[in-house]
């Protein structure tokens, strides 16, 4: 009996090995050697959700072959979860479809009277805000200095003195500048600055948010005019003209979208969401923009069950996304080469620079990340040698039980198993 007890550990080890071999169904080679087959994509997904760092009730995965339309691996695809910044993939997709890649913001500058004798403008400088989030931005894509261009335009008109004021017309956006569901703790930070009809210098000073970017612009333009020997009276005047002296054109929409997705810029995303009604010839509000966005994807037959949209950037914890809806969106957008190019390449770019770096999937996966406290999400594509999408990938992890680094390693392990390279 003692002899039998002594060998129990060896018996258990033998059974474990046999079970492991059975799970990875062996295949006999020509030499008679049994080679272990890799797990199927679904087995890789199932192993991922069992990871100790993941709450299996608060995770969703959906990986779809775009050529066949077949889902090769999924888990909880219809469960609504907080998407964090993968929300930006929805915002950019919608505006790209509605406005086109060549759309540009036009911010116009007017004077409201003719220049009178002695080079005096008895009137105001009026800036018609367009929602452009890139005015004097320090981030790509860079555009000419809006303030310097206005001063130049004023001087070209021969103006030496302005009796009135600098007025910024922000009537294009009804607001709110800050979505109501954003956490109060985020609002003082540069990433939590609001989106206005007039945005200036990223609406931030260093890492701090600026609540009234128009006032910052007015102050800077006033100082620049004074330096150019143009007097500003700041008197209450009201002209009857509307004479264009300068039009500032932003970079094209595709450049703005690429910058937004690479850097995960919340301001750019919020501006793009509120631009949707403007493209349709309407004044904008957050509510109206969300209604148009939902209606667009409903008409595209995307599954909106459980989807709740609270903003354009994903900063709100009131957003809800399902892996199924995001997969539908990615499939719909996959033929567009511009859209696919917005997503950072694994191991190379933006927020995905460290994921899958040095592996066989480096540069073969492009995904938007979404990170918040307790949340790690990914949405994007597996690519072929020509950077064309072959598969859509959606991974949403809420209520992380372990370190973020553990979840990232688990994501890498799953993707390397789903997409083994020859």
Short mmCIF file of C-alpha atoms in Angstrom, two decimals:
data_model
loop_
_atom_site.label_atom_id
_atom_site.label_comp_id
_atom_site.label_asym_id
_atom_site.label_seq_id
_atom_site.Cartn_x
_atom_site.Cartn_y
_atom_site.Cartn_z
CA UNK A 1 0.00 0.00 0.00
CA UNK A 2 2.87 2.37 0.88
CA UNK A 3 4.41 1.68 -2.53
CA UNK A 4 1.16 2.75 -4.25
CA UNK A 5 0.92 5.97 -2.20
CA UNK A 6 4.53 6.78 -3.09
CA UNK A 7 3.71 6.75 -6.82
CA UNK A 8 0.46 8.77 -6.66
CA UNK A 9 2.21 12.08 -7.57
CA UNK A 10 3.72 10.42 -10.65
CA UNK A 11 0.33 9.03 -11.65
CA UNK A 12 -1.30 12.47 -11.30
CA UNK A 13 1.47 14.06 -13.39
CA UNK A 14 1.01 11.42 -16.10
CA UNK A 15 -2.76 12.03 -16.22
CA UNK A 16 -2.19 15.81 -16.46
CA UNK A 17 0.18 15.38 -19.41
CA UNK A 18 -2.29 13.10 -21.18
CA UNK A 19 -5.09 15.59 -20.64
CA UNK A 20 -2.90 18.38 -22.03
CA UNK A 21 -2.03 16.33 -25.09
CA UNK A 22 -5.69 15.54 -25.70
CA UNK A 23 -6.62 19.24 -25.50
CA UNK A 24 -4.15 20.05 -28.24
CA UNK A 25 -5.07 17.13 -30.50
CA UNK A 26 -1.81 15.62 -31.75
CA UNK A 27 -1.06 15.15 -35.42
CA UNK A 28 1.36 12.46 -36.62
CA UNK A 29 4.09 13.58 -39.05
CA UNK A 30 5.72 11.50 -41.81
CA UNK A 31 8.44 10.54 -39.34
CA UNK A 32 5.88 9.18 -36.93
CA UNK A 33 6.44 12.06 -34.48
CA UNK A 34 3.35 13.50 -32.86
CA UNK A 35 3.24 17.32 -33.25
CA UNK A 36 1.01 19.37 -30.98
CA UNK A 37 -1.47 21.53 -32.84
CA UNK A 38 -1.94 25.09 -31.61
CA UNK A 39 -5.23 25.96 -29.93
CA UNK A 40 -8.10 27.07 -32.13
CA UNK A 41 -9.00 30.79 -32.07
CA UNK A 42 -11.98 30.04 -29.83
CA UNK A 43 -9.80 28.02 -27.45
CA UNK A 44 -7.38 30.97 -27.31
CA UNK A 45 -10.25 33.32 -26.46
CA UNK A 46 -11.55 30.94 -23.79
CA UNK A 47 -8.08 30.73 -22.23
CA UNK A 48 -7.85 34.53 -22.24
CA UNK A 49 -11.07 35.06 -20.30
CA UNK A 50 -9.94 32.53 -17.69
CA UNK A 51 -6.88 34.63 -16.87
CA UNK A 52 -6.74 35.49 -13.18
CA UNK A 53 -6.44 39.22 -13.96
CA UNK A 54 -9.82 39.21 -15.74
CA UNK A 55 -13.37 39.14 -14.43
CA UNK A 56 -15.07 36.69 -16.77
CA UNK A 57 -18.42 38.43 -16.26
CA UNK A 58 -17.04 41.81 -17.35
CA UNK A 59 -15.08 40.92 -20.47
CA UNK A 60 -16.09 40.69 -24.13
CA UNK A 61 -14.17 39.49 -27.17
CA UNK A 62 -15.12 39.23 -30.82
CA UNK A 63 -12.75 38.38 -33.66
CA UNK A 64 -14.21 38.19 -37.14
CA UNK A 65 -12.79 37.07 -40.50
CA UNK A 66 -13.68 40.01 -42.74
CA UNK A 67 -13.44 38.02 -45.96
CA UNK A 68 -15.92 35.33 -44.94
CA UNK A 69 -17.82 37.26 -42.30
CA UNK A 70 -17.34 34.34 -39.92
CA UNK A 71 -16.67 35.01 -36.23
CA UNK A 72 -13.67 32.84 -35.34
CA UNK A 73 -13.62 33.63 -31.62
CA UNK A 74 -16.03 35.34 -29.27
CA UNK A 75 -17.06 35.71 -25.65
CA UNK A 76 -19.92 37.82 -24.29
CA UNK A 77 -20.20 39.72 -27.62
CA UNK A 78 -23.54 41.28 -26.69
CA UNK A 79 -22.57 42.40 -23.17
CA UNK A 80 -22.56 46.22 -22.83
CA UNK A 81 -19.28 47.41 -21.29
CA UNK A 82 -17.49 50.72 -20.78
CA UNK A 83 -15.37 51.24 -23.90
CA UNK A 84 -13.06 54.07 -22.73
CA UNK A 85 -11.15 55.51 -25.69
CA UNK A 86 -12.13 52.92 -28.27
CA UNK A 87 -15.20 55.19 -28.43
CA UNK A 88 -13.02 57.37 -30.69
CA UNK A 89 -13.13 54.65 -33.35
CA UNK A 90 -16.91 55.20 -33.54
CA UNK A 91 -16.63 58.99 -33.65
CA UNK A 92 -14.03 59.08 -36.41
CA UNK A 93 -15.88 56.46 -38.46
CA UNK A 94 -19.12 58.44 -38.34
CA UNK A 95 -17.61 61.79 -39.28
CA UNK A 96 -15.44 60.21 -41.98
CA UNK A 97 -18.54 58.73 -43.60
CA UNK A 98 -20.68 61.87 -43.25
CA UNK A 99 -18.06 64.55 -44.03
CA UNK A 100 -15.42 62.71 -46.08
CA UNK A 101 -11.67 62.67 -45.67
CA UNK A 102 -11.16 66.06 -47.34
CA UNK A 103 -13.45 68.02 -45.02
CA UNK A 104 -11.83 71.12 -43.49
CA UNK A 105 -12.91 73.54 -40.79
CA UNK A 106 -13.16 77.15 -42.03
CA UNK A 107 -12.81 79.79 -39.32
CA UNK A 108 -13.71 83.17 -40.80
CA UNK A 109 -12.67 86.61 -39.59
CA UNK A 110 -14.79 89.67 -40.44
CA UNK A 111 -14.87 93.39 -39.81
CA UNK A 112 -18.35 94.91 -39.46
CA UNK A 113 -17.67 98.26 -41.10
CA UNK A 114 -15.61 99.87 -43.84
CA UNK A 115 -12.26 101.34 -42.91
CA UNK A 116 -12.80 105.08 -42.56
CA UNK A 117 -10.61 108.09 -42.82
CA UNK A 118 -7.36 108.14 -40.88
CA UNK A 119 -7.30 104.31 -41.19
CA UNK A 120 -9.85 103.92 -38.40
CA UNK A 121 -12.23 101.00 -38.25
CA UNK A 122 -15.34 102.21 -36.47
CA UNK A 123 -16.43 98.70 -35.72
CA UNK A 124 -15.34 95.27 -34.46
CA UNK A 125 -13.29 92.27 -35.44
CA UNK A 126 -15.61 89.26 -35.46
CA UNK A 127 -14.37 85.67 -35.48
CA UNK A 128 -16.97 83.12 -36.62
CA UNK A 129 -16.09 79.93 -34.76
CA UNK A 130 -16.22 76.65 -36.69
CA UNK A 131 -15.52 74.06 -34.02
CA UNK A 132 -11.96 73.54 -35.29
CA UNK A 133 -10.04 71.81 -32.47
CA UNK A 134 -6.65 72.48 -34.09
CA UNK A 135 -6.41 76.30 -33.95
CA UNK A 136 -2.88 77.06 -32.75
CA UNK A 137 -2.55 73.51 -31.52
CA UNK A 138 0.87 72.28 -30.50
CA UNK A 139 -0.12 68.83 -31.73
CA UNK A 140 -0.14 67.49 -35.26
CA UNK A 141 -1.41 68.48 -37.74
CA UNK A 142 0.13 71.93 -37.32
CA UNK A 143 -1.47 74.92 -39.08
CA UNK A 144 -0.45 78.59 -39.43
CA UNK A 145 -0.63 80.89 -36.40
CA UNK A 146 -4.22 82.12 -36.38
CA UNK A 147 -3.36 85.24 -34.38
CA UNK A 148 -0.46 86.28 -36.63
CA UNK A 149 -2.61 85.78 -39.72
CA UNK A 150 -5.36 88.04 -38.34
CA UNK A 151 -2.86 90.78 -37.50
CA UNK A 152 -1.46 90.51 -41.01
CA UNK A 153 -4.96 90.75 -42.50
CA UNK A 154 -5.74 93.83 -40.40
CA UNK A 155 -2.55 95.55 -41.51
CA UNK A 156 -3.27 94.72 -45.16
CA UNK A 157 -6.57 96.57 -44.80
CA UNK A 158 -4.58 99.60 -43.70
CA UNK A 159 -6.18 99.66 -40.25
CA UNK A 160 -4.32 101.64 -37.58
CA UNK A 161 -7.10 101.87 -35.02
CA UNK A 162 -10.18 99.83 -34.10
CA UNK A 163 -12.84 101.55 -32.03
CA UNK A 164 -14.68 98.38 -31.12
CA UNK A 165 -13.81 94.95 -29.73
CA UNK A 166 -12.70 91.47 -30.66
CA UNK A 167 -15.84 89.31 -30.72
CA UNK A 168 -15.88 85.52 -30.97
CA UNK A 169 -19.19 84.19 -32.29
CA UNK A 170 -19.66 80.71 -30.81
CA UNK A 171 -23.29 80.23 -31.80
CA UNK A 172 -22.48 77.21 -33.98
CA UNK A 173 -22.40 74.86 -30.96
CA UNK A 174 -25.21 74.96 -28.43
CA UNK A 175 -23.16 72.84 -26.05
CA UNK A 176 -22.68 71.67 -23.48
CA UNK A 177 -18.93 72.17 -23.80
CA UNK A 178 -18.38 69.46 -21.19
CA UNK A 179 -20.57 66.33 -21.35
CA UNK A 180 -22.62 66.15 -18.13
CA UNK A 181 -21.45 62.63 -17.32
CA UNK A 182 -17.74 63.46 -17.17
CA UNK A 183 -16.22 62.99 -13.72
CA UNK A 184 -15.52 66.24 -11.88
CA UNK A 185 -12.01 65.06 -11.08
CA UNK A 186 -11.13 64.99 -14.78
CA UNK A 187 -12.23 68.53 -15.60
CA UNK A 188 -9.18 70.37 -14.27
CA UNK A 189 -6.80 68.31 -16.37
CA UNK A 190 -5.86 69.03 -19.99
CA UNK A 191 -7.35 65.70 -21.09
CA UNK A 192 -10.68 66.75 -19.54
CA UNK A 193 -10.98 70.17 -21.12
CA UNK A 194 -14.27 70.87 -22.81
CA UNK A 195 -14.97 71.31 -26.50
CA UNK A 196 -16.28 74.72 -27.59
CA UNK A 197 -17.30 76.15 -30.92
CA UNK A 198 -14.06 78.11 -30.56
CA UNK A 199 -11.06 76.09 -29.37
CA UNK A 200 -7.59 77.55 -28.99
CA UNK A 201 -4.18 76.12 -28.10
CA UNK A 202 -5.69 72.74 -27.17
CA UNK A 203 -7.86 74.52 -24.55
CA UNK A 204 -5.05 73.90 -22.10
CA UNK A 205 -2.14 75.48 -20.29
CA UNK A 206 0.42 72.80 -19.69
CA UNK A 207 -1.45 69.93 -18.05
CA UNK A 208 -4.31 72.13 -16.86
CA UNK A 209 -7.60 72.71 -18.66
CA UNK A 210 -8.72 76.18 -19.76
CA UNK A 211 -12.44 76.74 -19.33
CA UNK A 212 -12.73 79.77 -21.65
CA UNK A 213 -10.34 79.47 -24.60
CA UNK A 214 -12.00 82.39 -26.41
CA UNK A 215 -10.91 84.77 -23.66
CA UNK A 216 -7.32 83.54 -23.95
CA UNK A 217 -7.45 84.13 -27.72
CA UNK A 218 -8.95 87.63 -27.34
CA UNK A 219 -6.21 88.62 -24.91
CA UNK A 220 -3.46 87.28 -27.14
CA UNK A 221 -4.86 88.91 -30.28
CA UNK A 222 -5.25 92.24 -28.46
CA UNK A 223 -1.60 92.12 -27.39
CA UNK A 224 -0.49 91.15 -30.90
CA UNK A 225 -2.42 94.05 -32.43
CA UNK A 226 -0.83 96.45 -29.94
CA UNK A 227 2.63 95.10 -30.84
CA UNK A 228 1.78 95.81 -34.49
CA UNK A 229 0.82 99.41 -33.57
CA UNK A 230 -2.91 98.83 -34.02
CA UNK A 231 -4.95 100.49 -31.29
CA UNK A 232 -7.95 98.65 -29.90
CA UNK A 233 -10.58 100.85 -28.27
CA UNK A 234 -12.76 98.08 -26.78
CA UNK A 235 -15.79 100.34 -27.07
CA UNK A 236 -19.35 99.09 -27.58
CA UNK A 237 -20.00 99.54 -31.31
CA UNK A 238 -22.21 97.79 -33.81
CA UNK A 239 -21.48 97.90 -37.53
CA UNK A 240 -23.82 96.83 -40.31
CA UNK A 241 -21.29 95.27 -42.67
CA UNK A 242 -19.89 91.75 -42.82
CA UNK A 243 -16.57 92.01 -44.65
CA UNK A 244 -14.36 88.91 -44.75
CA UNK A 245 -10.69 89.71 -44.13
CA UNK A 246 -9.30 86.25 -43.40
CA UNK A 247 -10.31 82.58 -43.68
CA UNK A 248 -8.36 80.01 -41.70
CA UNK A 249 -8.51 76.51 -43.15
CA UNK A 250 -7.71 73.54 -40.98
CA UNK A 251 -5.82 70.48 -42.11
CA UNK A 252 -7.96 67.83 -43.81
CA UNK A 253 -10.23 65.63 -41.72
CA UNK A 254 -8.17 62.51 -42.30
CA UNK A 255 -5.07 64.19 -40.83
CA UNK A 256 -7.03 65.38 -37.78
CA UNK A 257 -8.57 61.93 -37.31
CA UNK A 258 -5.21 60.19 -37.57
CA UNK A 259 -3.73 62.52 -34.95
CA UNK A 260 -6.73 61.96 -32.70
CA UNK A 261 -6.51 58.18 -32.90
CA UNK A 262 -2.71 57.98 -32.59
CA UNK A 263 -2.58 60.24 -29.52
CA UNK A 264 -6.08 59.48 -28.16
CA UNK A 265 -6.95 63.19 -28.07
CA UNK A 266 -10.23 63.82 -26.24
CA UNK A 267 -10.68 67.39 -27.48
CA UNK A 268 -10.32 66.37 -31.12
CA UNK A 269 -12.82 63.55 -30.64
CA UNK A 270 -15.40 65.76 -28.93
CA UNK A 271 -15.06 68.39 -31.66
CA UNK A 272 -15.53 65.76 -34.35
CA UNK A 273 -18.70 64.47 -32.70
CA UNK A 274 -20.18 67.96 -32.48
CA UNK A 275 -19.18 68.61 -36.11
CA UNK A 276 -21.55 65.91 -37.38
CA UNK A 277 -24.69 68.12 -37.37
CA UNK A 278 -22.69 71.05 -38.80
CA UNK A 279 -21.77 68.99 -41.86
CA UNK A 280 -25.49 68.43 -42.36
CA UNK A 281 -26.07 72.20 -42.30
CA UNK A 282 -27.39 72.40 -38.73
CA UNK A 283 -26.20 74.08 -35.57
CA UNK A 284 -24.82 71.52 -33.19
CA UNK A 285 -25.44 70.24 -29.70
CA UNK A 286 -24.14 67.14 -27.98
CA UNK A 287 -27.61 65.58 -27.96
CA UNK A 288 -28.22 66.27 -31.64
CA UNK A 289 -24.82 64.91 -32.64
CA UNK A 290 -25.40 61.66 -30.74
CA UNK A 291 -28.87 61.26 -32.28
CA UNK A 292 -27.47 61.61 -35.81
CA UNK A 293 -24.64 59.19 -35.02
CA UNK A 294 -26.98 56.52 -33.69
CA UNK A 295 -29.34 56.96 -36.64
CA UNK A 296 -26.48 56.56 -39.11
CA UNK A 297 -25.37 53.20 -37.68
CA UNK A 298 -28.95 52.02 -37.28
CA UNK A 299 -29.40 52.53 -41.03
CA UNK A 300 -26.20 50.56 -41.59
CA UNK A 301 -27.81 47.62 -39.75
CA UNK A 302 -25.24 47.65 -36.94
CA UNK A 303 -26.49 46.00 -33.77
CA UNK A 304 -27.11 48.89 -31.36
CA UNK A 305 -28.59 46.74 -28.62
CA UNK A 306 -27.09 47.79 -25.29
CA UNK A 307 -25.11 50.66 -26.86
CA UNK A 308 -25.22 53.99 -24.99
CA UNK A 309 -23.36 57.04 -26.34
CA UNK A 310 -22.54 59.85 -23.89
CA UNK A 311 -19.62 61.57 -25.63
CA UNK A 312 -17.20 61.32 -28.53
CA UNK A 313 -13.98 60.55 -26.71
CA UNK A 314 -14.85 57.79 -24.27
CA UNK A 315 -13.95 59.81 -21.16
CA UNK A 316 -17.48 59.28 -19.80
CA UNK A 317 -18.16 56.16 -17.79
CA UNK A 318 -21.76 56.38 -18.99
CA UNK A 319 -20.78 55.08 -22.43
CA UNK A 320 -21.67 51.48 -23.18
CA UNK A 321 -20.42 49.47 -26.12
CA UNK A 322 -20.77 45.85 -27.15
CA UNK A 323 -18.13 43.86 -28.96
CA UNK A 324 -20.79 42.93 -31.50
CA UNK A 325 -21.61 46.56 -32.37
CA UNK A 326 -17.95 47.51 -32.64
CA UNK A 327 -17.32 44.47 -34.85
CA UNK A 328 -20.18 45.54 -37.13
CA UNK A 329 -18.67 49.03 -37.35
CA UNK A 330 -15.17 47.75 -38.08
CA UNK A 331 -16.49 45.44 -40.78
CA UNK A 332 -18.44 48.28 -42.40
CA UNK A 333 -15.37 50.54 -42.40
CA UNK A 334 -12.78 47.92 -43.36
CA UNK A 335 -12.78 48.66 -47.13
CA UNK A 336 -11.80 52.29 -46.44
CA UNK A 337 -7.98 52.48 -46.50
CA UNK A 338 -7.98 55.85 -44.78
CA UNK A 339 -9.93 54.60 -41.78
CA UNK A 340 -7.67 51.59 -41.24
CA UNK A 341 -4.62 53.89 -41.36
CA UNK A 342 -5.87 55.86 -38.33
CA UNK A 343 -5.22 52.93 -35.97
CA UNK A 344 -1.75 52.70 -34.37
CA UNK A 345 0.39 49.80 -35.53
CA UNK A 346 1.32 47.27 -32.87
CA UNK A 347 4.90 47.63 -31.69
CA UNK A 348 5.36 50.84 -33.67
CA UNK A 349 2.95 53.72 -33.15
CA UNK A 350 1.05 55.79 -30.64
CA UNK A 351 -0.70 54.06 -27.78
CA UNK A 352 0.08 50.61 -29.25
CA UNK A 353 3.84 51.13 -29.44
CA UNK A 354 4.70 48.54 -26.78
CA UNK A 355 2.06 45.91 -27.50
CA UNK A 356 3.33 42.89 -29.47
CA UNK A 357 6.68 44.65 -30.00
CA UNK A 358 9.31 42.21 -31.25
CA UNK A 359 6.76 39.49 -32.02
CA UNK A 360 5.66 38.12 -35.38
CA UNK A 361 2.52 40.28 -35.13
CA UNK A 362 4.42 43.55 -34.89
CA UNK A 363 2.97 45.84 -37.62
CA UNK A 364 0.38 43.15 -38.49
CA UNK A 365 -2.12 44.41 -35.91
CA UNK A 366 -3.54 47.96 -35.76
CA UNK A 367 -5.81 48.84 -32.83
CA UNK A 368 -7.16 51.76 -30.82
CA UNK A 369 -6.64 51.36 -27.11
CA UNK A 370 -8.98 52.38 -24.31
CA UNK A 371 -7.66 52.72 -20.78
CA UNK A 372 -9.32 53.92 -17.58
CA UNK A 373 -9.16 52.82 -13.97
CA UNK A 374 -10.10 49.14 -14.02
CA UNK A 375 -10.58 49.12 -17.80
CA UNK A 376 -8.45 47.99 -20.74
CA UNK A 377 -9.99 47.80 -24.23
CA UNK A 378 -8.82 47.32 -27.81
CA UNK A 379 -10.55 47.64 -31.17
CA UNK A 380 -9.05 47.40 -34.63
CA UNK A 381 -7.73 45.07 -37.26
CA UNK A 382 -5.38 42.24 -38.15
CA UNK A 383 -3.57 43.32 -41.32
CA UNK A 384 -2.00 41.56 -44.30
CA UNK A 385 1.35 42.37 -45.93
CA UNK A 386 -0.24 45.33 -47.71
CA UNK A 387 -1.70 46.74 -44.47
CA UNK A 388 -5.22 45.81 -45.59
CA UNK A 389 -7.56 44.50 -42.87
CA UNK A 390 -8.23 40.77 -42.85
CA UNK A 391 -9.91 40.44 -39.45
CA UNK A 392 -11.65 42.74 -37.00
CA UNK A 393 -10.58 42.54 -33.35
CA UNK A 394 -12.53 43.77 -30.33
CA UNK A 395 -11.36 43.12 -26.76
CA UNK A 396 -13.09 44.81 -23.83
CA UNK A 397 -12.00 44.24 -20.24
CA UNK A 398 -13.83 45.97 -17.38
CA UNK A 399 -13.31 45.47 -13.64
CA UNK A 400 -9.73 44.22 -14.01
CA UNK A 401 -8.75 41.94 -11.15
CA UNK A 402 -5.04 42.17 -11.74
CA UNK A 403 -2.43 44.61 -12.95
CA UNK A 404 -2.87 46.26 -16.34
CA UNK A 405 0.41 44.69 -17.43
CA UNK A 406 -1.06 41.23 -16.78
CA UNK A 407 -4.05 41.98 -18.98
CA UNK A 408 -1.81 43.28 -21.75
CA UNK A 409 0.33 40.14 -21.63
CA UNK A 410 -2.83 38.04 -21.78
CA UNK A 411 -4.01 40.00 -24.82
CA UNK A 412 -0.67 39.44 -26.54
CA UNK A 413 -0.77 35.70 -25.77
CA UNK A 414 -4.31 35.40 -27.13
CA UNK A 415 -3.59 37.29 -30.36
CA UNK A 416 -0.39 35.33 -31.01
CA UNK A 417 -2.42 32.12 -30.61
CA UNK A 418 -5.32 33.32 -32.78
CA UNK A 419 -3.02 34.53 -35.55
CA UNK A 420 -0.01 32.14 -35.66
CA UNK A 421 2.39 33.27 -38.35
CA UNK A 422 3.78 30.69 -40.79
#
